[in-house]
Short mmCIF file of C-alpha atoms in Angstrom, two decimals:
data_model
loop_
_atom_site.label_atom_id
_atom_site.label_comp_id
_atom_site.label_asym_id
_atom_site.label_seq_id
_atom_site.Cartn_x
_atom_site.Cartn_y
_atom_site.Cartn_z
CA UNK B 1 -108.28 -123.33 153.43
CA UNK B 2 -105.28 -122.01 155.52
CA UNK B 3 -104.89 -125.88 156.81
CA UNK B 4 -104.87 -127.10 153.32
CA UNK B 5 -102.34 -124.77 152.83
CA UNK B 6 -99.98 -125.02 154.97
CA UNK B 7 -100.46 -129.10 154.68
CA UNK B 8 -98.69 -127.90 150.97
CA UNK B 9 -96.09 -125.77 152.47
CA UNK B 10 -97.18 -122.29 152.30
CA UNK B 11 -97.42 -120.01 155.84
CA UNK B 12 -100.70 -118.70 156.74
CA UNK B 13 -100.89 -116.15 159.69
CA UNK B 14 -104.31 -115.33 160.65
CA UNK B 15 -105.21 -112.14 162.67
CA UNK B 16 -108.46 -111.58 164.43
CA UNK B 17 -109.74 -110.66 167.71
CA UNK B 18 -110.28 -112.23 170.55
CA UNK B 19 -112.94 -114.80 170.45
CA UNK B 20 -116.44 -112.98 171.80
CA UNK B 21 -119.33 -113.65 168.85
CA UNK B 22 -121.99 -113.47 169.79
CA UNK B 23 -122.49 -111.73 172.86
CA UNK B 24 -119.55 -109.73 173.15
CA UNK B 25 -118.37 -111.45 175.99
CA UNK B 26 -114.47 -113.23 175.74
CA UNK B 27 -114.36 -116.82 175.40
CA UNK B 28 -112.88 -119.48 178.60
CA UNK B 29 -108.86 -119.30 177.99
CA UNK B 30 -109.01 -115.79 176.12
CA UNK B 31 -108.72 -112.23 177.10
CA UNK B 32 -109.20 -108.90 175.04
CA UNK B 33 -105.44 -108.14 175.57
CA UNK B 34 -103.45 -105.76 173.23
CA UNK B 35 -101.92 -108.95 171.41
CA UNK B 36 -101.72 -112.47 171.90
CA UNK B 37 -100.92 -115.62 169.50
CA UNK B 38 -101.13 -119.09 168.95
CA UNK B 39 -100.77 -121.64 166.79
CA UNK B 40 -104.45 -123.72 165.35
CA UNK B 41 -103.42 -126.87 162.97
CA UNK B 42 -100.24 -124.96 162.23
CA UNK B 43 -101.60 -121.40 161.27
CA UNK B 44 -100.19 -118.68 163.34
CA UNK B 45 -103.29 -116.80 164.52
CA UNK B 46 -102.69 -113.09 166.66
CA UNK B 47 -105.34 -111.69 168.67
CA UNK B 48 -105.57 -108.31 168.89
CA UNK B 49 -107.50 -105.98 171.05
CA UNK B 50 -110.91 -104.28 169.77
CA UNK B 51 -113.66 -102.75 171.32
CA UNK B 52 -116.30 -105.64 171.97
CA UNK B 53 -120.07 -104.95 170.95
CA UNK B 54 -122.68 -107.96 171.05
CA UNK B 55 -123.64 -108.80 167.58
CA UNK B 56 -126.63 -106.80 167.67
CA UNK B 57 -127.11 -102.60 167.79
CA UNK B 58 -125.39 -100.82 165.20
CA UNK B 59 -123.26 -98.18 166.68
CA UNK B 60 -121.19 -100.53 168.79
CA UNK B 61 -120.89 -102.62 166.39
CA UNK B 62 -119.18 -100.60 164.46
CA UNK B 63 -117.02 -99.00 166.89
CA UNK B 64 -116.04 -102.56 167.50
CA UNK B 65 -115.36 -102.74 163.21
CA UNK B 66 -113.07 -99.61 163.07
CA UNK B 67 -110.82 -100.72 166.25
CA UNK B 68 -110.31 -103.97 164.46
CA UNK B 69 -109.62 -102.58 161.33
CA UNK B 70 -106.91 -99.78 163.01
CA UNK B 71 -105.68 -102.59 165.60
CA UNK B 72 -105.29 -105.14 162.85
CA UNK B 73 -103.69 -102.71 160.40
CA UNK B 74 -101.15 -101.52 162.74
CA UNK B 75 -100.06 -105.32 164.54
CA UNK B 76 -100.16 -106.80 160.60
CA UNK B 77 -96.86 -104.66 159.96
CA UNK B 78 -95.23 -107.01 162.89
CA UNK B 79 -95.71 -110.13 160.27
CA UNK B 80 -92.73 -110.35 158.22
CA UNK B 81 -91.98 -112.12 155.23
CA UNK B 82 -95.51 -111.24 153.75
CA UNK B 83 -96.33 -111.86 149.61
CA UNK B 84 -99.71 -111.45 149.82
CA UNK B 85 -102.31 -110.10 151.75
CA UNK B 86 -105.74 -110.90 151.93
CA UNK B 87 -109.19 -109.94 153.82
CA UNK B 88 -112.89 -110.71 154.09
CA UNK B 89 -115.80 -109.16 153.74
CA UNK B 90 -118.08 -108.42 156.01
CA UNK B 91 -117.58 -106.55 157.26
CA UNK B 92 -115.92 -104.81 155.26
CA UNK B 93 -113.47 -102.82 157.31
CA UNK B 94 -111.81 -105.91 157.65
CA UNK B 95 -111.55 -106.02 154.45
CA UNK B 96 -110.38 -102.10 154.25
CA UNK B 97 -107.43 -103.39 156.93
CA UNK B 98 -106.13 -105.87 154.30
CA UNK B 99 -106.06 -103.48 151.24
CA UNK B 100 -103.87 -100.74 153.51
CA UNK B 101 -101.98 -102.83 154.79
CA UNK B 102 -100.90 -104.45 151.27
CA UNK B 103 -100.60 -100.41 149.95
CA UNK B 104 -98.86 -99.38 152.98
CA UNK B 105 -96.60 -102.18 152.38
CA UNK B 106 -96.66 -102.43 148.43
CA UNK B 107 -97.65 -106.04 148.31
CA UNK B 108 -100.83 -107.39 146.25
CA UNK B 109 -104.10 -108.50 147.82
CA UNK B 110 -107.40 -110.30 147.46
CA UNK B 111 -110.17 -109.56 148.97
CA UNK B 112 -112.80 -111.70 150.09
CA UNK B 113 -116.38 -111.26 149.33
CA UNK B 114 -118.84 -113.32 151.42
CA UNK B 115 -121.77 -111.12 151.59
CA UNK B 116 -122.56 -108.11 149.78
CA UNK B 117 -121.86 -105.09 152.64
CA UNK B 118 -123.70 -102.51 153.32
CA UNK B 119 -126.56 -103.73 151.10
CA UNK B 120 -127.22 -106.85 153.28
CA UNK B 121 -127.47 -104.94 156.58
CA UNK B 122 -130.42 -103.01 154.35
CA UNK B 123 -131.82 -105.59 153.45
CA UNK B 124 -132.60 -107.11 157.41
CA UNK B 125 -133.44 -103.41 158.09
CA UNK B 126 -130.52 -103.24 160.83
CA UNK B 127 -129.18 -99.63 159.28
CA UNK B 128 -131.62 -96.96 157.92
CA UNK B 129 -129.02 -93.90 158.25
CA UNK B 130 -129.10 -92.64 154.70
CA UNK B 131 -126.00 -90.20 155.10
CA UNK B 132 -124.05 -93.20 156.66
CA UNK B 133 -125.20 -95.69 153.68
CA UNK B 134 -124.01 -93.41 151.21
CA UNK B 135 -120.71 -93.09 153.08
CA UNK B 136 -120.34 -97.42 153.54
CA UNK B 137 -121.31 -97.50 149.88
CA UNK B 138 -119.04 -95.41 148.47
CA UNK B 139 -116.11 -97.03 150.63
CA UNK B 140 -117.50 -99.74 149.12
CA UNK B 141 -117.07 -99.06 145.51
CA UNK B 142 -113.56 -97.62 146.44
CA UNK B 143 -112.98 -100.96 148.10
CA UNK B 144 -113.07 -103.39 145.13
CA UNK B 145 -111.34 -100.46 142.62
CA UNK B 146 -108.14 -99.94 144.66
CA UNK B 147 -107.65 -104.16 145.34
CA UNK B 148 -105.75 -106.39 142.93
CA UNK B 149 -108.50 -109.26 143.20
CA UNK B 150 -111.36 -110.47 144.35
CA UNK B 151 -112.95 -113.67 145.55
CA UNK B 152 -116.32 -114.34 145.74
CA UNK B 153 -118.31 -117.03 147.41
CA UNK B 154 -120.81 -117.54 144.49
CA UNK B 155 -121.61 -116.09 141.14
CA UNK B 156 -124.45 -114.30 142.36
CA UNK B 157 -122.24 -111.79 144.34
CA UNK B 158 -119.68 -112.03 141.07
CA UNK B 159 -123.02 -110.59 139.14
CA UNK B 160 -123.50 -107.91 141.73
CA UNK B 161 -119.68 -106.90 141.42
CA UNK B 162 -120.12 -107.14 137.65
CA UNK B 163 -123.17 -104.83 137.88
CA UNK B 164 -121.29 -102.00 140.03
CA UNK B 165 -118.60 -101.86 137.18
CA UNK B 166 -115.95 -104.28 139.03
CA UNK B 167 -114.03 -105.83 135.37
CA UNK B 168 -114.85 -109.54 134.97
CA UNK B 169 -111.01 -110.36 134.61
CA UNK B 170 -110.55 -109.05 138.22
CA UNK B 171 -113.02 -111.38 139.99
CA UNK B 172 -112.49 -115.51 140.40
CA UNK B 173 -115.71 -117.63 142.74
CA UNK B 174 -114.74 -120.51 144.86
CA UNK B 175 -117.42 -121.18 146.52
CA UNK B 176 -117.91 -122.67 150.79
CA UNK B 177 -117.55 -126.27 150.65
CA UNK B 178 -117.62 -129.33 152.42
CA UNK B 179 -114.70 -130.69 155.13
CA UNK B 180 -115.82 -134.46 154.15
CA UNK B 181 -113.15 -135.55 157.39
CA UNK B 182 -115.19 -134.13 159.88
CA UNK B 183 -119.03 -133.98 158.33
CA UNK B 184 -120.09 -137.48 157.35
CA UNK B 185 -122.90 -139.80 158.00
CA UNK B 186 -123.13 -141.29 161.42
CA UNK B 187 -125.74 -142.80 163.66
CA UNK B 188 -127.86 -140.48 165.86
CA UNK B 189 -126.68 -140.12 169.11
CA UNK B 190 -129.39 -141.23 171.33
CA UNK B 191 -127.71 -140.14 175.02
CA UNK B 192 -127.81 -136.89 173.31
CA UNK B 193 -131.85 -137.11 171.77
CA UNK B 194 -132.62 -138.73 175.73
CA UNK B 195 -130.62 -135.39 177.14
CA UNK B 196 -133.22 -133.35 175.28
CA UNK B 197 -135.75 -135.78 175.81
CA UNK B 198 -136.78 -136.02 171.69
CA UNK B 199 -136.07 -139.68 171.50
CA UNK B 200 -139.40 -140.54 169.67
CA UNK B 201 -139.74 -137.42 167.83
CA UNK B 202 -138.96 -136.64 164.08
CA UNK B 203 -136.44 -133.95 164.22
CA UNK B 204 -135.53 -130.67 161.94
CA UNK B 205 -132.30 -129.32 163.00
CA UNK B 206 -131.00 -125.31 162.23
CA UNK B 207 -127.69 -125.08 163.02
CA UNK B 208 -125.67 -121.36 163.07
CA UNK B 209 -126.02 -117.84 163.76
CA UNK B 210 -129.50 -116.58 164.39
CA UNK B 211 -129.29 -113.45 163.62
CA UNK B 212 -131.81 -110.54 161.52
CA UNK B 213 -130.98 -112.29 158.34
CA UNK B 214 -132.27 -115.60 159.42
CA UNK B 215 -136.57 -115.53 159.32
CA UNK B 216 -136.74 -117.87 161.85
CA UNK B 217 -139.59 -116.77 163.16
CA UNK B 218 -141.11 -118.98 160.55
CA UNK B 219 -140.13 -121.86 163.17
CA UNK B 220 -142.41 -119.83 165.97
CA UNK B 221 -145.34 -119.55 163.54
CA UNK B 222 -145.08 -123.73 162.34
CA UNK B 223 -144.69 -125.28 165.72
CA UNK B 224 -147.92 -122.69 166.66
CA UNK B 225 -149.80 -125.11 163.90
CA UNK B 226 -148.61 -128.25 165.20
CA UNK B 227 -149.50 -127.18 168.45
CA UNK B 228 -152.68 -126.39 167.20
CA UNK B 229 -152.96 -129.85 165.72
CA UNK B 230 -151.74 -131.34 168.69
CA UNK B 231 -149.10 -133.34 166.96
CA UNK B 232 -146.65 -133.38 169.30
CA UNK B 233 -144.65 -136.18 167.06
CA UNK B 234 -142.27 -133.46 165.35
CA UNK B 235 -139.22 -131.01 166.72
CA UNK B 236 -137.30 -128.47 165.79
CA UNK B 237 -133.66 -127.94 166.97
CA UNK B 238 -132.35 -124.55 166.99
CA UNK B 239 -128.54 -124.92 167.22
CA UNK B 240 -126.97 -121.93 167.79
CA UNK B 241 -126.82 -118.08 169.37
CA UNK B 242 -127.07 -114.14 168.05
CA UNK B 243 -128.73 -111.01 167.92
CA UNK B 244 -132.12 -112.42 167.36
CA UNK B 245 -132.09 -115.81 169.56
CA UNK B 246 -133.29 -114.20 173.03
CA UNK B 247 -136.32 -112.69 171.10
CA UNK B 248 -137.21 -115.77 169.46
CA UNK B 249 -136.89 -118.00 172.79
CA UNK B 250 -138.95 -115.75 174.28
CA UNK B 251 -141.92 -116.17 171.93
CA UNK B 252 -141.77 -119.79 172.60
CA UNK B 253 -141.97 -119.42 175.86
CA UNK B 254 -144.50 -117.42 176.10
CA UNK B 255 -146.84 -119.80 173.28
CA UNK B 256 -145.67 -122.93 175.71
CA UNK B 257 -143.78 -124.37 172.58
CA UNK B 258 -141.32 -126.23 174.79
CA UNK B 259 -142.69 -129.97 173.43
CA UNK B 260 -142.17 -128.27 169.56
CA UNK B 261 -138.78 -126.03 169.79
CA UNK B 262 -135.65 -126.45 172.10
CA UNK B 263 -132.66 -123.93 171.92
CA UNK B 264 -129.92 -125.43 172.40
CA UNK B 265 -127.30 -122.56 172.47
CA UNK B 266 -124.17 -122.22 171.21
CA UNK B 267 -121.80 -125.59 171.00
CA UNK B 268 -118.91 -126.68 170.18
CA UNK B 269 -117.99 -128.22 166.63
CA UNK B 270 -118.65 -131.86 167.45
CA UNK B 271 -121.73 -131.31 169.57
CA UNK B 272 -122.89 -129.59 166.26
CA UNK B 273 -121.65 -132.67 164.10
CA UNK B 274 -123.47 -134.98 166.95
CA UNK B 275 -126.63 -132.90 166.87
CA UNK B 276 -126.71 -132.92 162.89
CA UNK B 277 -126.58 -136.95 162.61
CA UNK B 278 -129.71 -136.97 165.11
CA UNK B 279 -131.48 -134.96 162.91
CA UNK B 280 -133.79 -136.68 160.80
CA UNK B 281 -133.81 -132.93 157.88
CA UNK B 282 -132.06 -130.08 158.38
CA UNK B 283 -133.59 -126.14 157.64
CA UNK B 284 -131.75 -123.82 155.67
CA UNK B 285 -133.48 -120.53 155.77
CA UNK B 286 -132.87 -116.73 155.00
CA UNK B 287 -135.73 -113.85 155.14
CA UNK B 288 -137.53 -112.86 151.48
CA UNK B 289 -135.27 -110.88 149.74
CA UNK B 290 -133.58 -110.58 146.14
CA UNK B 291 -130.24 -110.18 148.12
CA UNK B 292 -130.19 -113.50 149.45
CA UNK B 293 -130.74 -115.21 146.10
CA UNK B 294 -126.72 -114.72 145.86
CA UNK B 295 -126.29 -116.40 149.13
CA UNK B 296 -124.89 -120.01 149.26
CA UNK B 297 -125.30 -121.13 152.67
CA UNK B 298 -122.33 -123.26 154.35
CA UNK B 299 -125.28 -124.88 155.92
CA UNK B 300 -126.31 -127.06 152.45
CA UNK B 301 -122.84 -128.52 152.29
CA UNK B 302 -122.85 -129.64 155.97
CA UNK B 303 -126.31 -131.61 155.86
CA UNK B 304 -125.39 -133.08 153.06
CA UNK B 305 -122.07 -133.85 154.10
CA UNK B 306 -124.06 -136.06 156.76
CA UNK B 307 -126.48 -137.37 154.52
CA UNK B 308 -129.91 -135.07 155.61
CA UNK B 309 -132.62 -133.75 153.25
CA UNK B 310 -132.46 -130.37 153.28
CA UNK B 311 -135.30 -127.91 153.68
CA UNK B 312 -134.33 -125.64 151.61
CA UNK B 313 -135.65 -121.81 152.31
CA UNK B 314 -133.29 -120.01 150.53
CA UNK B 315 -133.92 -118.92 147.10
CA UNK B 316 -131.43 -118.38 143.74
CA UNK B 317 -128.27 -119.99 143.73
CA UNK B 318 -128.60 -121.94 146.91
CA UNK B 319 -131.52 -123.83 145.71
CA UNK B 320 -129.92 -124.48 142.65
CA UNK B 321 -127.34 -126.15 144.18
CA UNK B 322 -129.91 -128.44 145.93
CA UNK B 323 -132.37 -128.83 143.46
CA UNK B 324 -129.34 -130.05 141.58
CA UNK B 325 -128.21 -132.25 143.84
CA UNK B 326 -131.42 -134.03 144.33
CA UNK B 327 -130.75 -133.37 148.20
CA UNK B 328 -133.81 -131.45 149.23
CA UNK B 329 -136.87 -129.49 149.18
CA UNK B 330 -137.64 -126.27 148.38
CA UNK B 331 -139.80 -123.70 150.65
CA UNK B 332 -140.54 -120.21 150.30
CA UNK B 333 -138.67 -118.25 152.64
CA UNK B 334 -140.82 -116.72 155.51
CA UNK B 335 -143.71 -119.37 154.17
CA UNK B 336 -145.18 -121.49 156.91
CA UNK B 337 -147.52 -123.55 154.91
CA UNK B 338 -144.66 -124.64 152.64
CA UNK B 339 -142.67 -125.66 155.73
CA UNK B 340 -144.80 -127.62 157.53
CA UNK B 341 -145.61 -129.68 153.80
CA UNK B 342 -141.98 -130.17 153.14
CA UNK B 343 -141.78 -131.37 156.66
CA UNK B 344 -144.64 -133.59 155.75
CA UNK B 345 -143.32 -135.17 152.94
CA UNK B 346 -139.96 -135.84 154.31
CA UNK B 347 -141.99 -137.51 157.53
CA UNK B 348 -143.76 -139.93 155.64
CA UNK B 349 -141.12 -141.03 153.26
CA UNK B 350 -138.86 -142.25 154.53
CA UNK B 351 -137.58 -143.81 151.02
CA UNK B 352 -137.77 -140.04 149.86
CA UNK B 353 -135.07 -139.01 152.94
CA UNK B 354 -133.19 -141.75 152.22
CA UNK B 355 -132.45 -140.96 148.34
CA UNK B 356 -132.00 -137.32 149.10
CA UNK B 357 -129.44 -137.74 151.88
CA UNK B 358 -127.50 -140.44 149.62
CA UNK B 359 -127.78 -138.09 146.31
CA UNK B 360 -127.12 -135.10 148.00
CA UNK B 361 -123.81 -136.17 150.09
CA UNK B 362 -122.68 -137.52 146.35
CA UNK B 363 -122.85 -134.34 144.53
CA UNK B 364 -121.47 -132.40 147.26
CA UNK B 365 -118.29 -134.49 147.44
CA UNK B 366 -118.19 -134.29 143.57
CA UNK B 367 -118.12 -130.60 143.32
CA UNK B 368 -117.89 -128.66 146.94
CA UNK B 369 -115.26 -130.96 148.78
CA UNK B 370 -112.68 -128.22 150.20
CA UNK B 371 -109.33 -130.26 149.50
CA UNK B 372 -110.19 -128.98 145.52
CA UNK B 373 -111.40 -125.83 146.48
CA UNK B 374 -108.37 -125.04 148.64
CA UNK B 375 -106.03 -126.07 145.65
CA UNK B 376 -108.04 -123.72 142.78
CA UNK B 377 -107.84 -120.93 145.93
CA UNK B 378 -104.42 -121.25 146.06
CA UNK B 379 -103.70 -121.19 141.89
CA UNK B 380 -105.77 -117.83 142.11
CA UNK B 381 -103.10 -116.31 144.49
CA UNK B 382 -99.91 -117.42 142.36
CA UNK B 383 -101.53 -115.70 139.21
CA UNK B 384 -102.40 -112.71 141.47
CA UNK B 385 -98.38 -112.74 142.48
CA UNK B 386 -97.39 -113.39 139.25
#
């Protein structure tokens, strides 16, 4: 969005951390220094120092939360020039140091609303502090009261804010969407399928965080049954790292799933783009709850960006999109039967991926492609201003 905007003539400055997700562990070329900036395709981004927690734990983690939100707060006031503030949630004391610094500074501010927070930390199990809930919760409610706007990601979290008693007028969606420059169909990259030594097999591709929220272990439990079967002919391609990666290589290793699963850790943007195209479906997958039916995964837009069927394990809005699209398959999240059929399917017809991949990279660029998204953003903020 930023690069849209700037492409337009607006100023975006950006300020963050120092790069460290997952592990906790500064990038090559960074440090966690007190302040540092650069410039990324024009946007002025500042680093500032936090406390640096792996993504996994809780009470690190948010020790790492509240020095970003008090180190952010204090550097923002060194940004001058500013009309309008805005801030992203989760978690949401980032989006706690965006609405005090706009009061502190008597400027207007969206925030950002890309997962529901505390309730989706609940919902994966990761907090279970009562006392502490009640506390994010009501900083919560507080949150979206005292800021001018909001933006959600989907209309299932618009809902949720509708259902706490957040006023409809006060709450625009613009939903993830699709860079159509960077994912787009290409051939498979077969130094890359020879590296991993997959050349003949048929491929299903997760690419992102694995973290709690994630169910992968639905991935352990279907390449158990082809293993089982001893069809060796299918792979899955686990593109990514966090919290719950180590545990799940480990159960592979341990059921000898080498010829089934390979982790490929975390890579850069057009390894990811590379390992997509050699992909012959990609998995989109959250755990079973009611929480995730607001999701909208930026996962969908990316496969079908690049023309892949979609296994889609995510239920509610998400599949809607797909369904609607025509560029996928539905599974029950956490099912392993209905995985290894919609892998079935998409294996022997290849007509089928074909149609999917074509249908679903057309709808996408129809209604998710980020050059319109980033203008409608941007016409939310002047009526916010004005």
């Amino acid at each position: 969005m930023g690069r849209r905007w700037i492409e337009k003539g607006h100023k975006v400055t950006v300020i963050t951390s120092a790069p460290n997700v997952p592990n906790g562990i500064v990038y090559d070329g960074y440090k966690n220094k007190l302040w540092q900036s650069e410039y990324i395709d024009g946007i002025r981004v500042i680093r500032i120092w936090t406390f640096l927690a792996a993504n996994a734990g809780s009470t690190k983690r948010i020790l790492n939360y509240l020095t970003y939100m008090f180190s952010s707060l204090f550097f923002s006031f060194f940004v001058s020039k500013v009309d309008l503030v805005m801030s992203t949630s989760p978690q949401f004391f980032c989006g706690w140091a965006g609405l005090l610094r706009a009061k502190l500074s008597f400027k207007k501010n969206i925030l950002e609303i890309r997962d529901i927070w505390p309730e989706s930390i609940v919902a994966v199990g990761a907090m279970k502090n009562k006392k502490l809930l009640a506390i994010f919760e009501w900083l919560e409610l507080k949150m979206y009261k005292w800021s001018t706007h909001i933006v959600t990601v989907g209309n299932g979290y618009k809902a949720n804010l509708l259902a706490k008693k957040v006023p409809d007028k006060k709450v625009d969606v613009i939903t993830n969407g699709l860079d159509i420059d960077t994912f787009c169909a290409k051939d498979k990259n077969q130094d890359l399928l020879k590296r991993y030594k997959i050349e003949d097999k048929f491929i299903i591709s997760y690419t992102g965080t694995i973290g709690l929220a994630c169910g992968l272990t639905v991935v352990i439990e279907a390449a158990q049954q082809l293993k089982s079967q001893t069809d060796n002919s299918t792979h899955f391609l686990i593109v990514g790292d966090g919290a719950e990666r180590k545990n799940l290589e480990m159960k592979a290793n341990e059921l000898d799933l080498a010829d089934w699963i390979t982790f490929t850790g975390r890579q850069d943007k057009d390894m990811v783009v590379d390992l997509i195209a050699s992909s012959d479906a990609c998995l989109v997958h959250l755990k079973k709850s009611d929480l995730f039916k607001t999701v909208i995964p930026s996962k969908i837009f990316e496969a079908a960006g690049m023309e892949k069927p979609i296994i889609m394990g995510v239920d509610g809005d998400a599949r809607a999109i797909v369904e609607k699209a025509g560029a996928g398959l539905f599974m029950e999240p956490e099912n392993t039967e209905e995985l290894l059929k919609a892998i079935k399917t998409l294996k022997e017809d290849p007509k089928l991926r074909t149609k999917m991949g074509t249908d679903g990279n057309l709808y996408i660029k129809k209604h998710f492609d980020r050059e319109n998204l980033a203008e409608n953003y941007m016409k939310i903020c002047k009526k916010v201003l004005n």
